[in-house]
Amino acid sequence: MSSTGPNSKQAQRKAAMTVLAHAAAADIAGRLAAIAVPAHENLREPENGLVMLRGRIGGDGAPFNLGEATVSRAAVRLATGEVGFGYTLGRDARKAQMIALCDAMMQSAELSGEVEAKVIAPLRVAMNAERGRKAAETAATRVDFYTMVRGEG
């Protein structure tokens, strides 16, 4: 399978959206300031809403409604025609719009490399560093339990 096929583009887009959804809005804004943002229009103004969270007991039980979560969403179109969508938990409409803008730019052949290098990659490094720090902090409190088996007889 070629590395430029539709599945690799979809995987790249999914990975970028994961990084953007976990990043702070201020971090995304700071990284976007380093690049020339192209002309764009809002297809869907940033808005807040609710989604129903569903769960399953044990992963294979009957689904049930767990509760609702607040989300923000937006959609933008670049002047060149690429459309991007942004969703984030919480009531941060600005972050949803920045995610949508990054998504649209990632789909542009001219802009995707710059967005990856100047926005996504630095945010990914920061996210992985934070995860590593939390893992090390958690590992420091780890307790190993073991059981000694007594001989029978």
mmCIF file of C-alpha atoms in Angstrom:
data_model
loop_
_atom_site.group_PDB
_atom_site.id
_atom_site.type_symbol
_atom_site.label_atom_id
_atom_site.label_comp_id
_atom_site.label_asym_id
_atom_site.label_seq_id
_atom_site.Cartn_x
_atom_site.Cartn_y
_atom_site.Cartn_z
ATOM 1 C CA MET A 1 0.000 0.000 0.000
ATOM 2 C CA SER A 2 1.355 3.413 -0.860
ATOM 3 C CA SER A 3 2.155 5.947 1.864
ATOM 4 C CA THR A 4 0.242 8.642 0.002
ATOM 5 C CA GLY A 5 -3.016 6.712 -0.370
ATOM 6 C CA PRO A 6 -6.344 7.791 1.055
ATOM 7 C CA ASN A 7 -5.896 5.627 4.160
ATOM 8 C CA SER A 8 -2.589 7.291 5.081
ATOM 9 C CA LYS A 9 -4.137 10.754 4.564
ATOM 10 C CA GLN A 10 -7.055 9.724 6.748
ATOM 11 C CA ALA A 11 -4.676 8.376 9.420
ATOM 12 C CA GLN A 12 -2.629 11.595 9.278
ATOM 13 C CA ARG A 13 -5.774 13.695 9.633
ATOM 14 C CA LYS A 14 -6.996 11.569 12.540
ATOM 15 C CA ALA A 15 -3.633 11.857 14.316
ATOM 16 C CA ALA A 16 -3.614 15.635 13.819
ATOM 17 C CA MET A 17 -7.157 15.960 15.177
ATOM 18 C CA THR A 18 -6.178 13.921 18.244
ATOM 19 C CA VAL A 19 -3.282 16.251 18.986
ATOM 20 C CA LEU A 20 -5.388 19.367 18.440
ATOM 21 C CA ALA A 21 -8.247 18.104 20.625
ATOM 22 C CA HIS A 22 -5.833 17.454 23.525
ATOM 23 C CA ALA A 23 -3.938 20.750 23.156
ATOM 24 C CA ALA A 24 -4.847 23.934 24.988
ATOM 25 C CA ALA A 25 -6.461 26.688 22.922
ATOM 26 C CA ALA A 26 -3.665 29.127 23.808
ATOM 27 C CA ASP A 27 -1.044 26.657 22.544
ATOM 28 C CA ILE A 28 -2.873 26.193 19.236
ATOM 29 C CA ALA A 29 -3.283 29.962 18.836
ATOM 30 C CA GLY A 30 0.409 30.525 19.540
ATOM 31 C CA ARG A 31 1.440 27.969 16.930
ATOM 32 C CA LEU A 32 -1.025 29.289 14.338
ATOM 33 C CA ALA A 33 0.434 32.777 14.797
ATOM 34 C CA ALA A 34 3.719 31.441 13.372
ATOM 35 C CA ILE A 35 2.171 30.686 9.968
ATOM 36 C CA ALA A 36 0.292 32.724 7.382
ATOM 37 C CA VAL A 37 -3.335 31.692 7.836
ATOM 38 C CA PRO A 38 -5.080 31.694 4.439
ATOM 39 C CA ALA A 39 -8.365 33.415 3.680
ATOM 40 C CA HIS A 40 -11.291 31.349 4.924
ATOM 41 C CA GLU A 41 -14.988 31.560 5.695
ATOM 42 C CA ASN A 42 -17.116 29.970 8.394
ATOM 43 C CA LEU A 43 -19.437 27.308 7.020
ATOM 44 C CA ARG A 44 -20.745 26.704 10.521
ATOM 45 C CA GLU A 45 -20.237 29.417 13.093
ATOM 46 C CA PRO A 46 -18.646 28.046 16.265
ATOM 47 C CA GLU A 47 -21.405 26.800 18.540
ATOM 48 C CA ASN A 48 -21.825 24.902 21.773
ATOM 49 C CA GLY A 49 -24.104 21.931 22.306
ATOM 50 C CA LEU A 50 -24.544 18.639 24.103
ATOM 51 C CA VAL A 51 -23.802 15.066 23.111
ATOM 52 C CA MET A 52 -25.116 11.951 24.823
ATOM 53 C CA LEU A 53 -22.404 9.684 26.195
ATOM 54 C CA ARG A 54 -23.144 5.984 25.929
ATOM 55 C CA GLY A 55 -21.508 3.234 27.932
ATOM 56 C CA ARG A 56 -21.433 -0.523 28.284
ATOM 57 C CA ILE A 57 -20.776 -2.641 31.341
ATOM 58 C CA GLY A 58 -17.696 -4.756 30.732
ATOM 59 C CA GLY A 59 -17.389 -3.483 27.178
ATOM 60 C CA ASP A 60 -19.850 -6.018 25.783
ATOM 61 C CA GLY A 61 -23.017 -5.423 27.796
ATOM 62 C CA ALA A 62 -26.118 -3.638 26.651
ATOM 63 C CA PRO A 63 -25.485 0.050 25.918
ATOM 64 C CA PHE A 64 -26.907 2.622 28.301
ATOM 65 C CA ASN A 65 -27.008 6.420 28.431
ATOM 66 C CA LEU A 66 -24.270 7.553 30.780
ATOM 67 C CA GLY A 67 -24.941 11.285 30.628
ATOM 68 C CA GLU A 68 -24.356 14.370 28.546
ATOM 69 C CA ALA A 69 -21.182 16.283 27.745
ATOM 70 C CA THR A 70 -20.797 19.822 26.446
ATOM 71 C CA VAL A 71 -19.020 20.145 23.097
ATOM 72 C CA SER A 72 -18.123 22.949 20.721
ATOM 73 C CA ARG A 73 -18.015 22.577 16.958
ATOM 74 C CA ALA A 74 -17.157 24.639 13.902
ATOM 75 C CA ALA A 75 -16.624 24.228 10.158
ATOM 76 C CA VAL A 76 -14.538 26.418 7.854
ATOM 77 C CA ARG A 77 -13.771 26.527 4.130
ATOM 78 C CA LEU A 78 -10.499 27.872 2.771
ATOM 79 C CA ALA A 79 -10.574 30.151 -0.261
ATOM 80 C CA THR A 80 -9.035 27.226 -2.198
ATOM 81 C CA GLY A 81 -12.018 24.980 -1.324
ATOM 82 C CA GLU A 82 -10.744 22.707 1.444
ATOM 83 C CA VAL A 83 -13.278 22.183 4.256
ATOM 84 C CA GLY A 84 -12.255 21.527 7.835
ATOM 85 C CA PHE A 85 -14.246 20.511 10.896
ATOM 86 C CA GLY A 86 -13.424 21.058 14.536
ATOM 87 C CA TYR A 87 -14.922 19.486 17.657
ATOM 88 C CA THR A 88 -13.757 19.785 21.242
ATOM 89 C CA LEU A 89 -15.122 18.952 24.661
ATOM 90 C CA GLY A 90 -16.261 21.945 26.637
ATOM 91 C CA ARG A 91 -17.501 25.398 25.707
ATOM 92 C CA ASP A 92 -14.463 26.732 23.835
ATOM 93 C CA ALA A 93 -15.854 27.888 20.487
ATOM 94 C CA ARG A 94 -12.553 29.592 19.578
ATOM 95 C CA LYS A 95 -10.658 26.330 19.985
ATOM 96 C CA ALA A 96 -13.189 24.471 17.820
ATOM 97 C CA GLN A 97 -12.720 27.079 15.086
ATOM 98 C CA MET A 98 -8.913 26.834 15.262
ATOM 99 C CA ILE A 99 -9.144 23.032 15.041
ATOM 100 C CA ALA A 100 -11.401 23.346 11.976
ATOM 101 C CA LEU A 101 -8.959 25.785 10.380
ATOM 102 C CA CYS A 102 -6.008 23.434 11.008
ATOM 103 C CA ASP A 103 -8.032 20.514 9.627
ATOM 104 C CA ALA A 104 -8.759 22.433 6.416
ATOM 105 C CA MET A 105 -5.121 23.501 6.048
ATOM 106 C CA MET A 106 -3.943 19.911 6.604
ATOM 107 C CA GLN A 107 -5.993 18.907 3.550
ATOM 108 C CA SER A 108 -4.282 21.502 1.344
ATOM 109 C CA ALA A 109 -1.267 20.200 -0.574
ATOM 110 C CA GLU A 110 0.489 23.578 -0.231
ATOM 111 C CA LEU A 111 -0.184 24.109 3.487
ATOM 112 C CA SER A 112 -0.167 20.627 5.035
ATOM 113 C CA GLY A 113 3.616 20.406 5.436
ATOM 114 C CA GLU A 114 3.864 23.778 7.134
ATOM 115 C CA VAL A 115 0.932 23.057 9.459
ATOM 116 C CA GLU A 116 2.412 19.681 10.373
ATOM 117 C CA ALA A 117 5.870 21.153 11.054
ATOM 118 C CA LYS A 118 4.877 24.362 12.838
ATOM 119 C CA VAL A 119 1.624 23.456 14.598
ATOM 120 C CA ILE A 120 0.960 19.720 14.904
ATOM 121 C CA ALA A 121 4.503 18.398 15.517
ATOM 122 C CA PRO A 122 5.355 20.834 18.360
ATOM 123 C CA LEU A 123 1.979 20.207 20.008
ATOM 124 C CA ARG A 124 2.525 16.436 19.662
ATOM 125 C CA VAL A 125 5.957 16.717 21.319
ATOM 126 C CA ALA A 126 4.462 18.731 24.190
ATOM 127 C CA MET A 127 1.575 16.248 24.570
ATOM 128 C CA ASN A 128 3.937 13.256 24.656
ATOM 129 C CA ALA A 129 6.221 15.013 27.159
ATOM 130 C CA GLU A 130 3.255 15.718 29.436
ATOM 131 C CA ARG A 131 2.083 12.103 29.164
ATOM 132 C CA GLY A 132 5.618 10.908 29.984
ATOM 133 C CA ARG A 133 5.784 13.236 32.985
ATOM 134 C CA LYS A 134 2.443 11.958 34.279
ATOM 135 C CA ALA A 135 3.490 8.338 33.705
ATOM 136 C CA ALA A 136 6.733 8.899 35.634
ATOM 137 C CA GLU A 137 4.829 10.613 38.431
ATOM 138 C CA THR A 138 2.394 7.711 38.610
ATOM 139 C CA ALA A 139 5.190 5.108 38.437
ATOM 140 C CA ALA A 140 6.859 6.717 41.455
ATOM 141 C CA THR A 141 3.853 5.727 43.578
ATOM 142 C CA ARG A 142 3.683 2.173 42.275
ATOM 143 C CA VAL A 143 3.604 -0.616 44.836
ATOM 144 C CA ASP A 144 4.467 -4.163 43.800
ATOM 145 C CA PHE A 145 2.524 -6.832 45.635
ATOM 146 C CA TYR A 146 3.600 -10.410 45.508
ATOM 147 C CA THR A 147 2.471 -13.553 47.251
ATOM 148 C CA MET A 148 4.771 -16.183 48.544
ATOM 149 C CA VAL A 149 3.350 -19.652 48.151
ATOM 150 C CA ARG A 150 3.745 -21.867 51.179
ATOM 151 C CA GLY A 151 4.633 -25.416 50.595
ATOM 152 C CA GLU A 152 1.836 -27.866 51.221
ATOM 153 C CA GLY A 153 2.936 -30.851 53.102
#
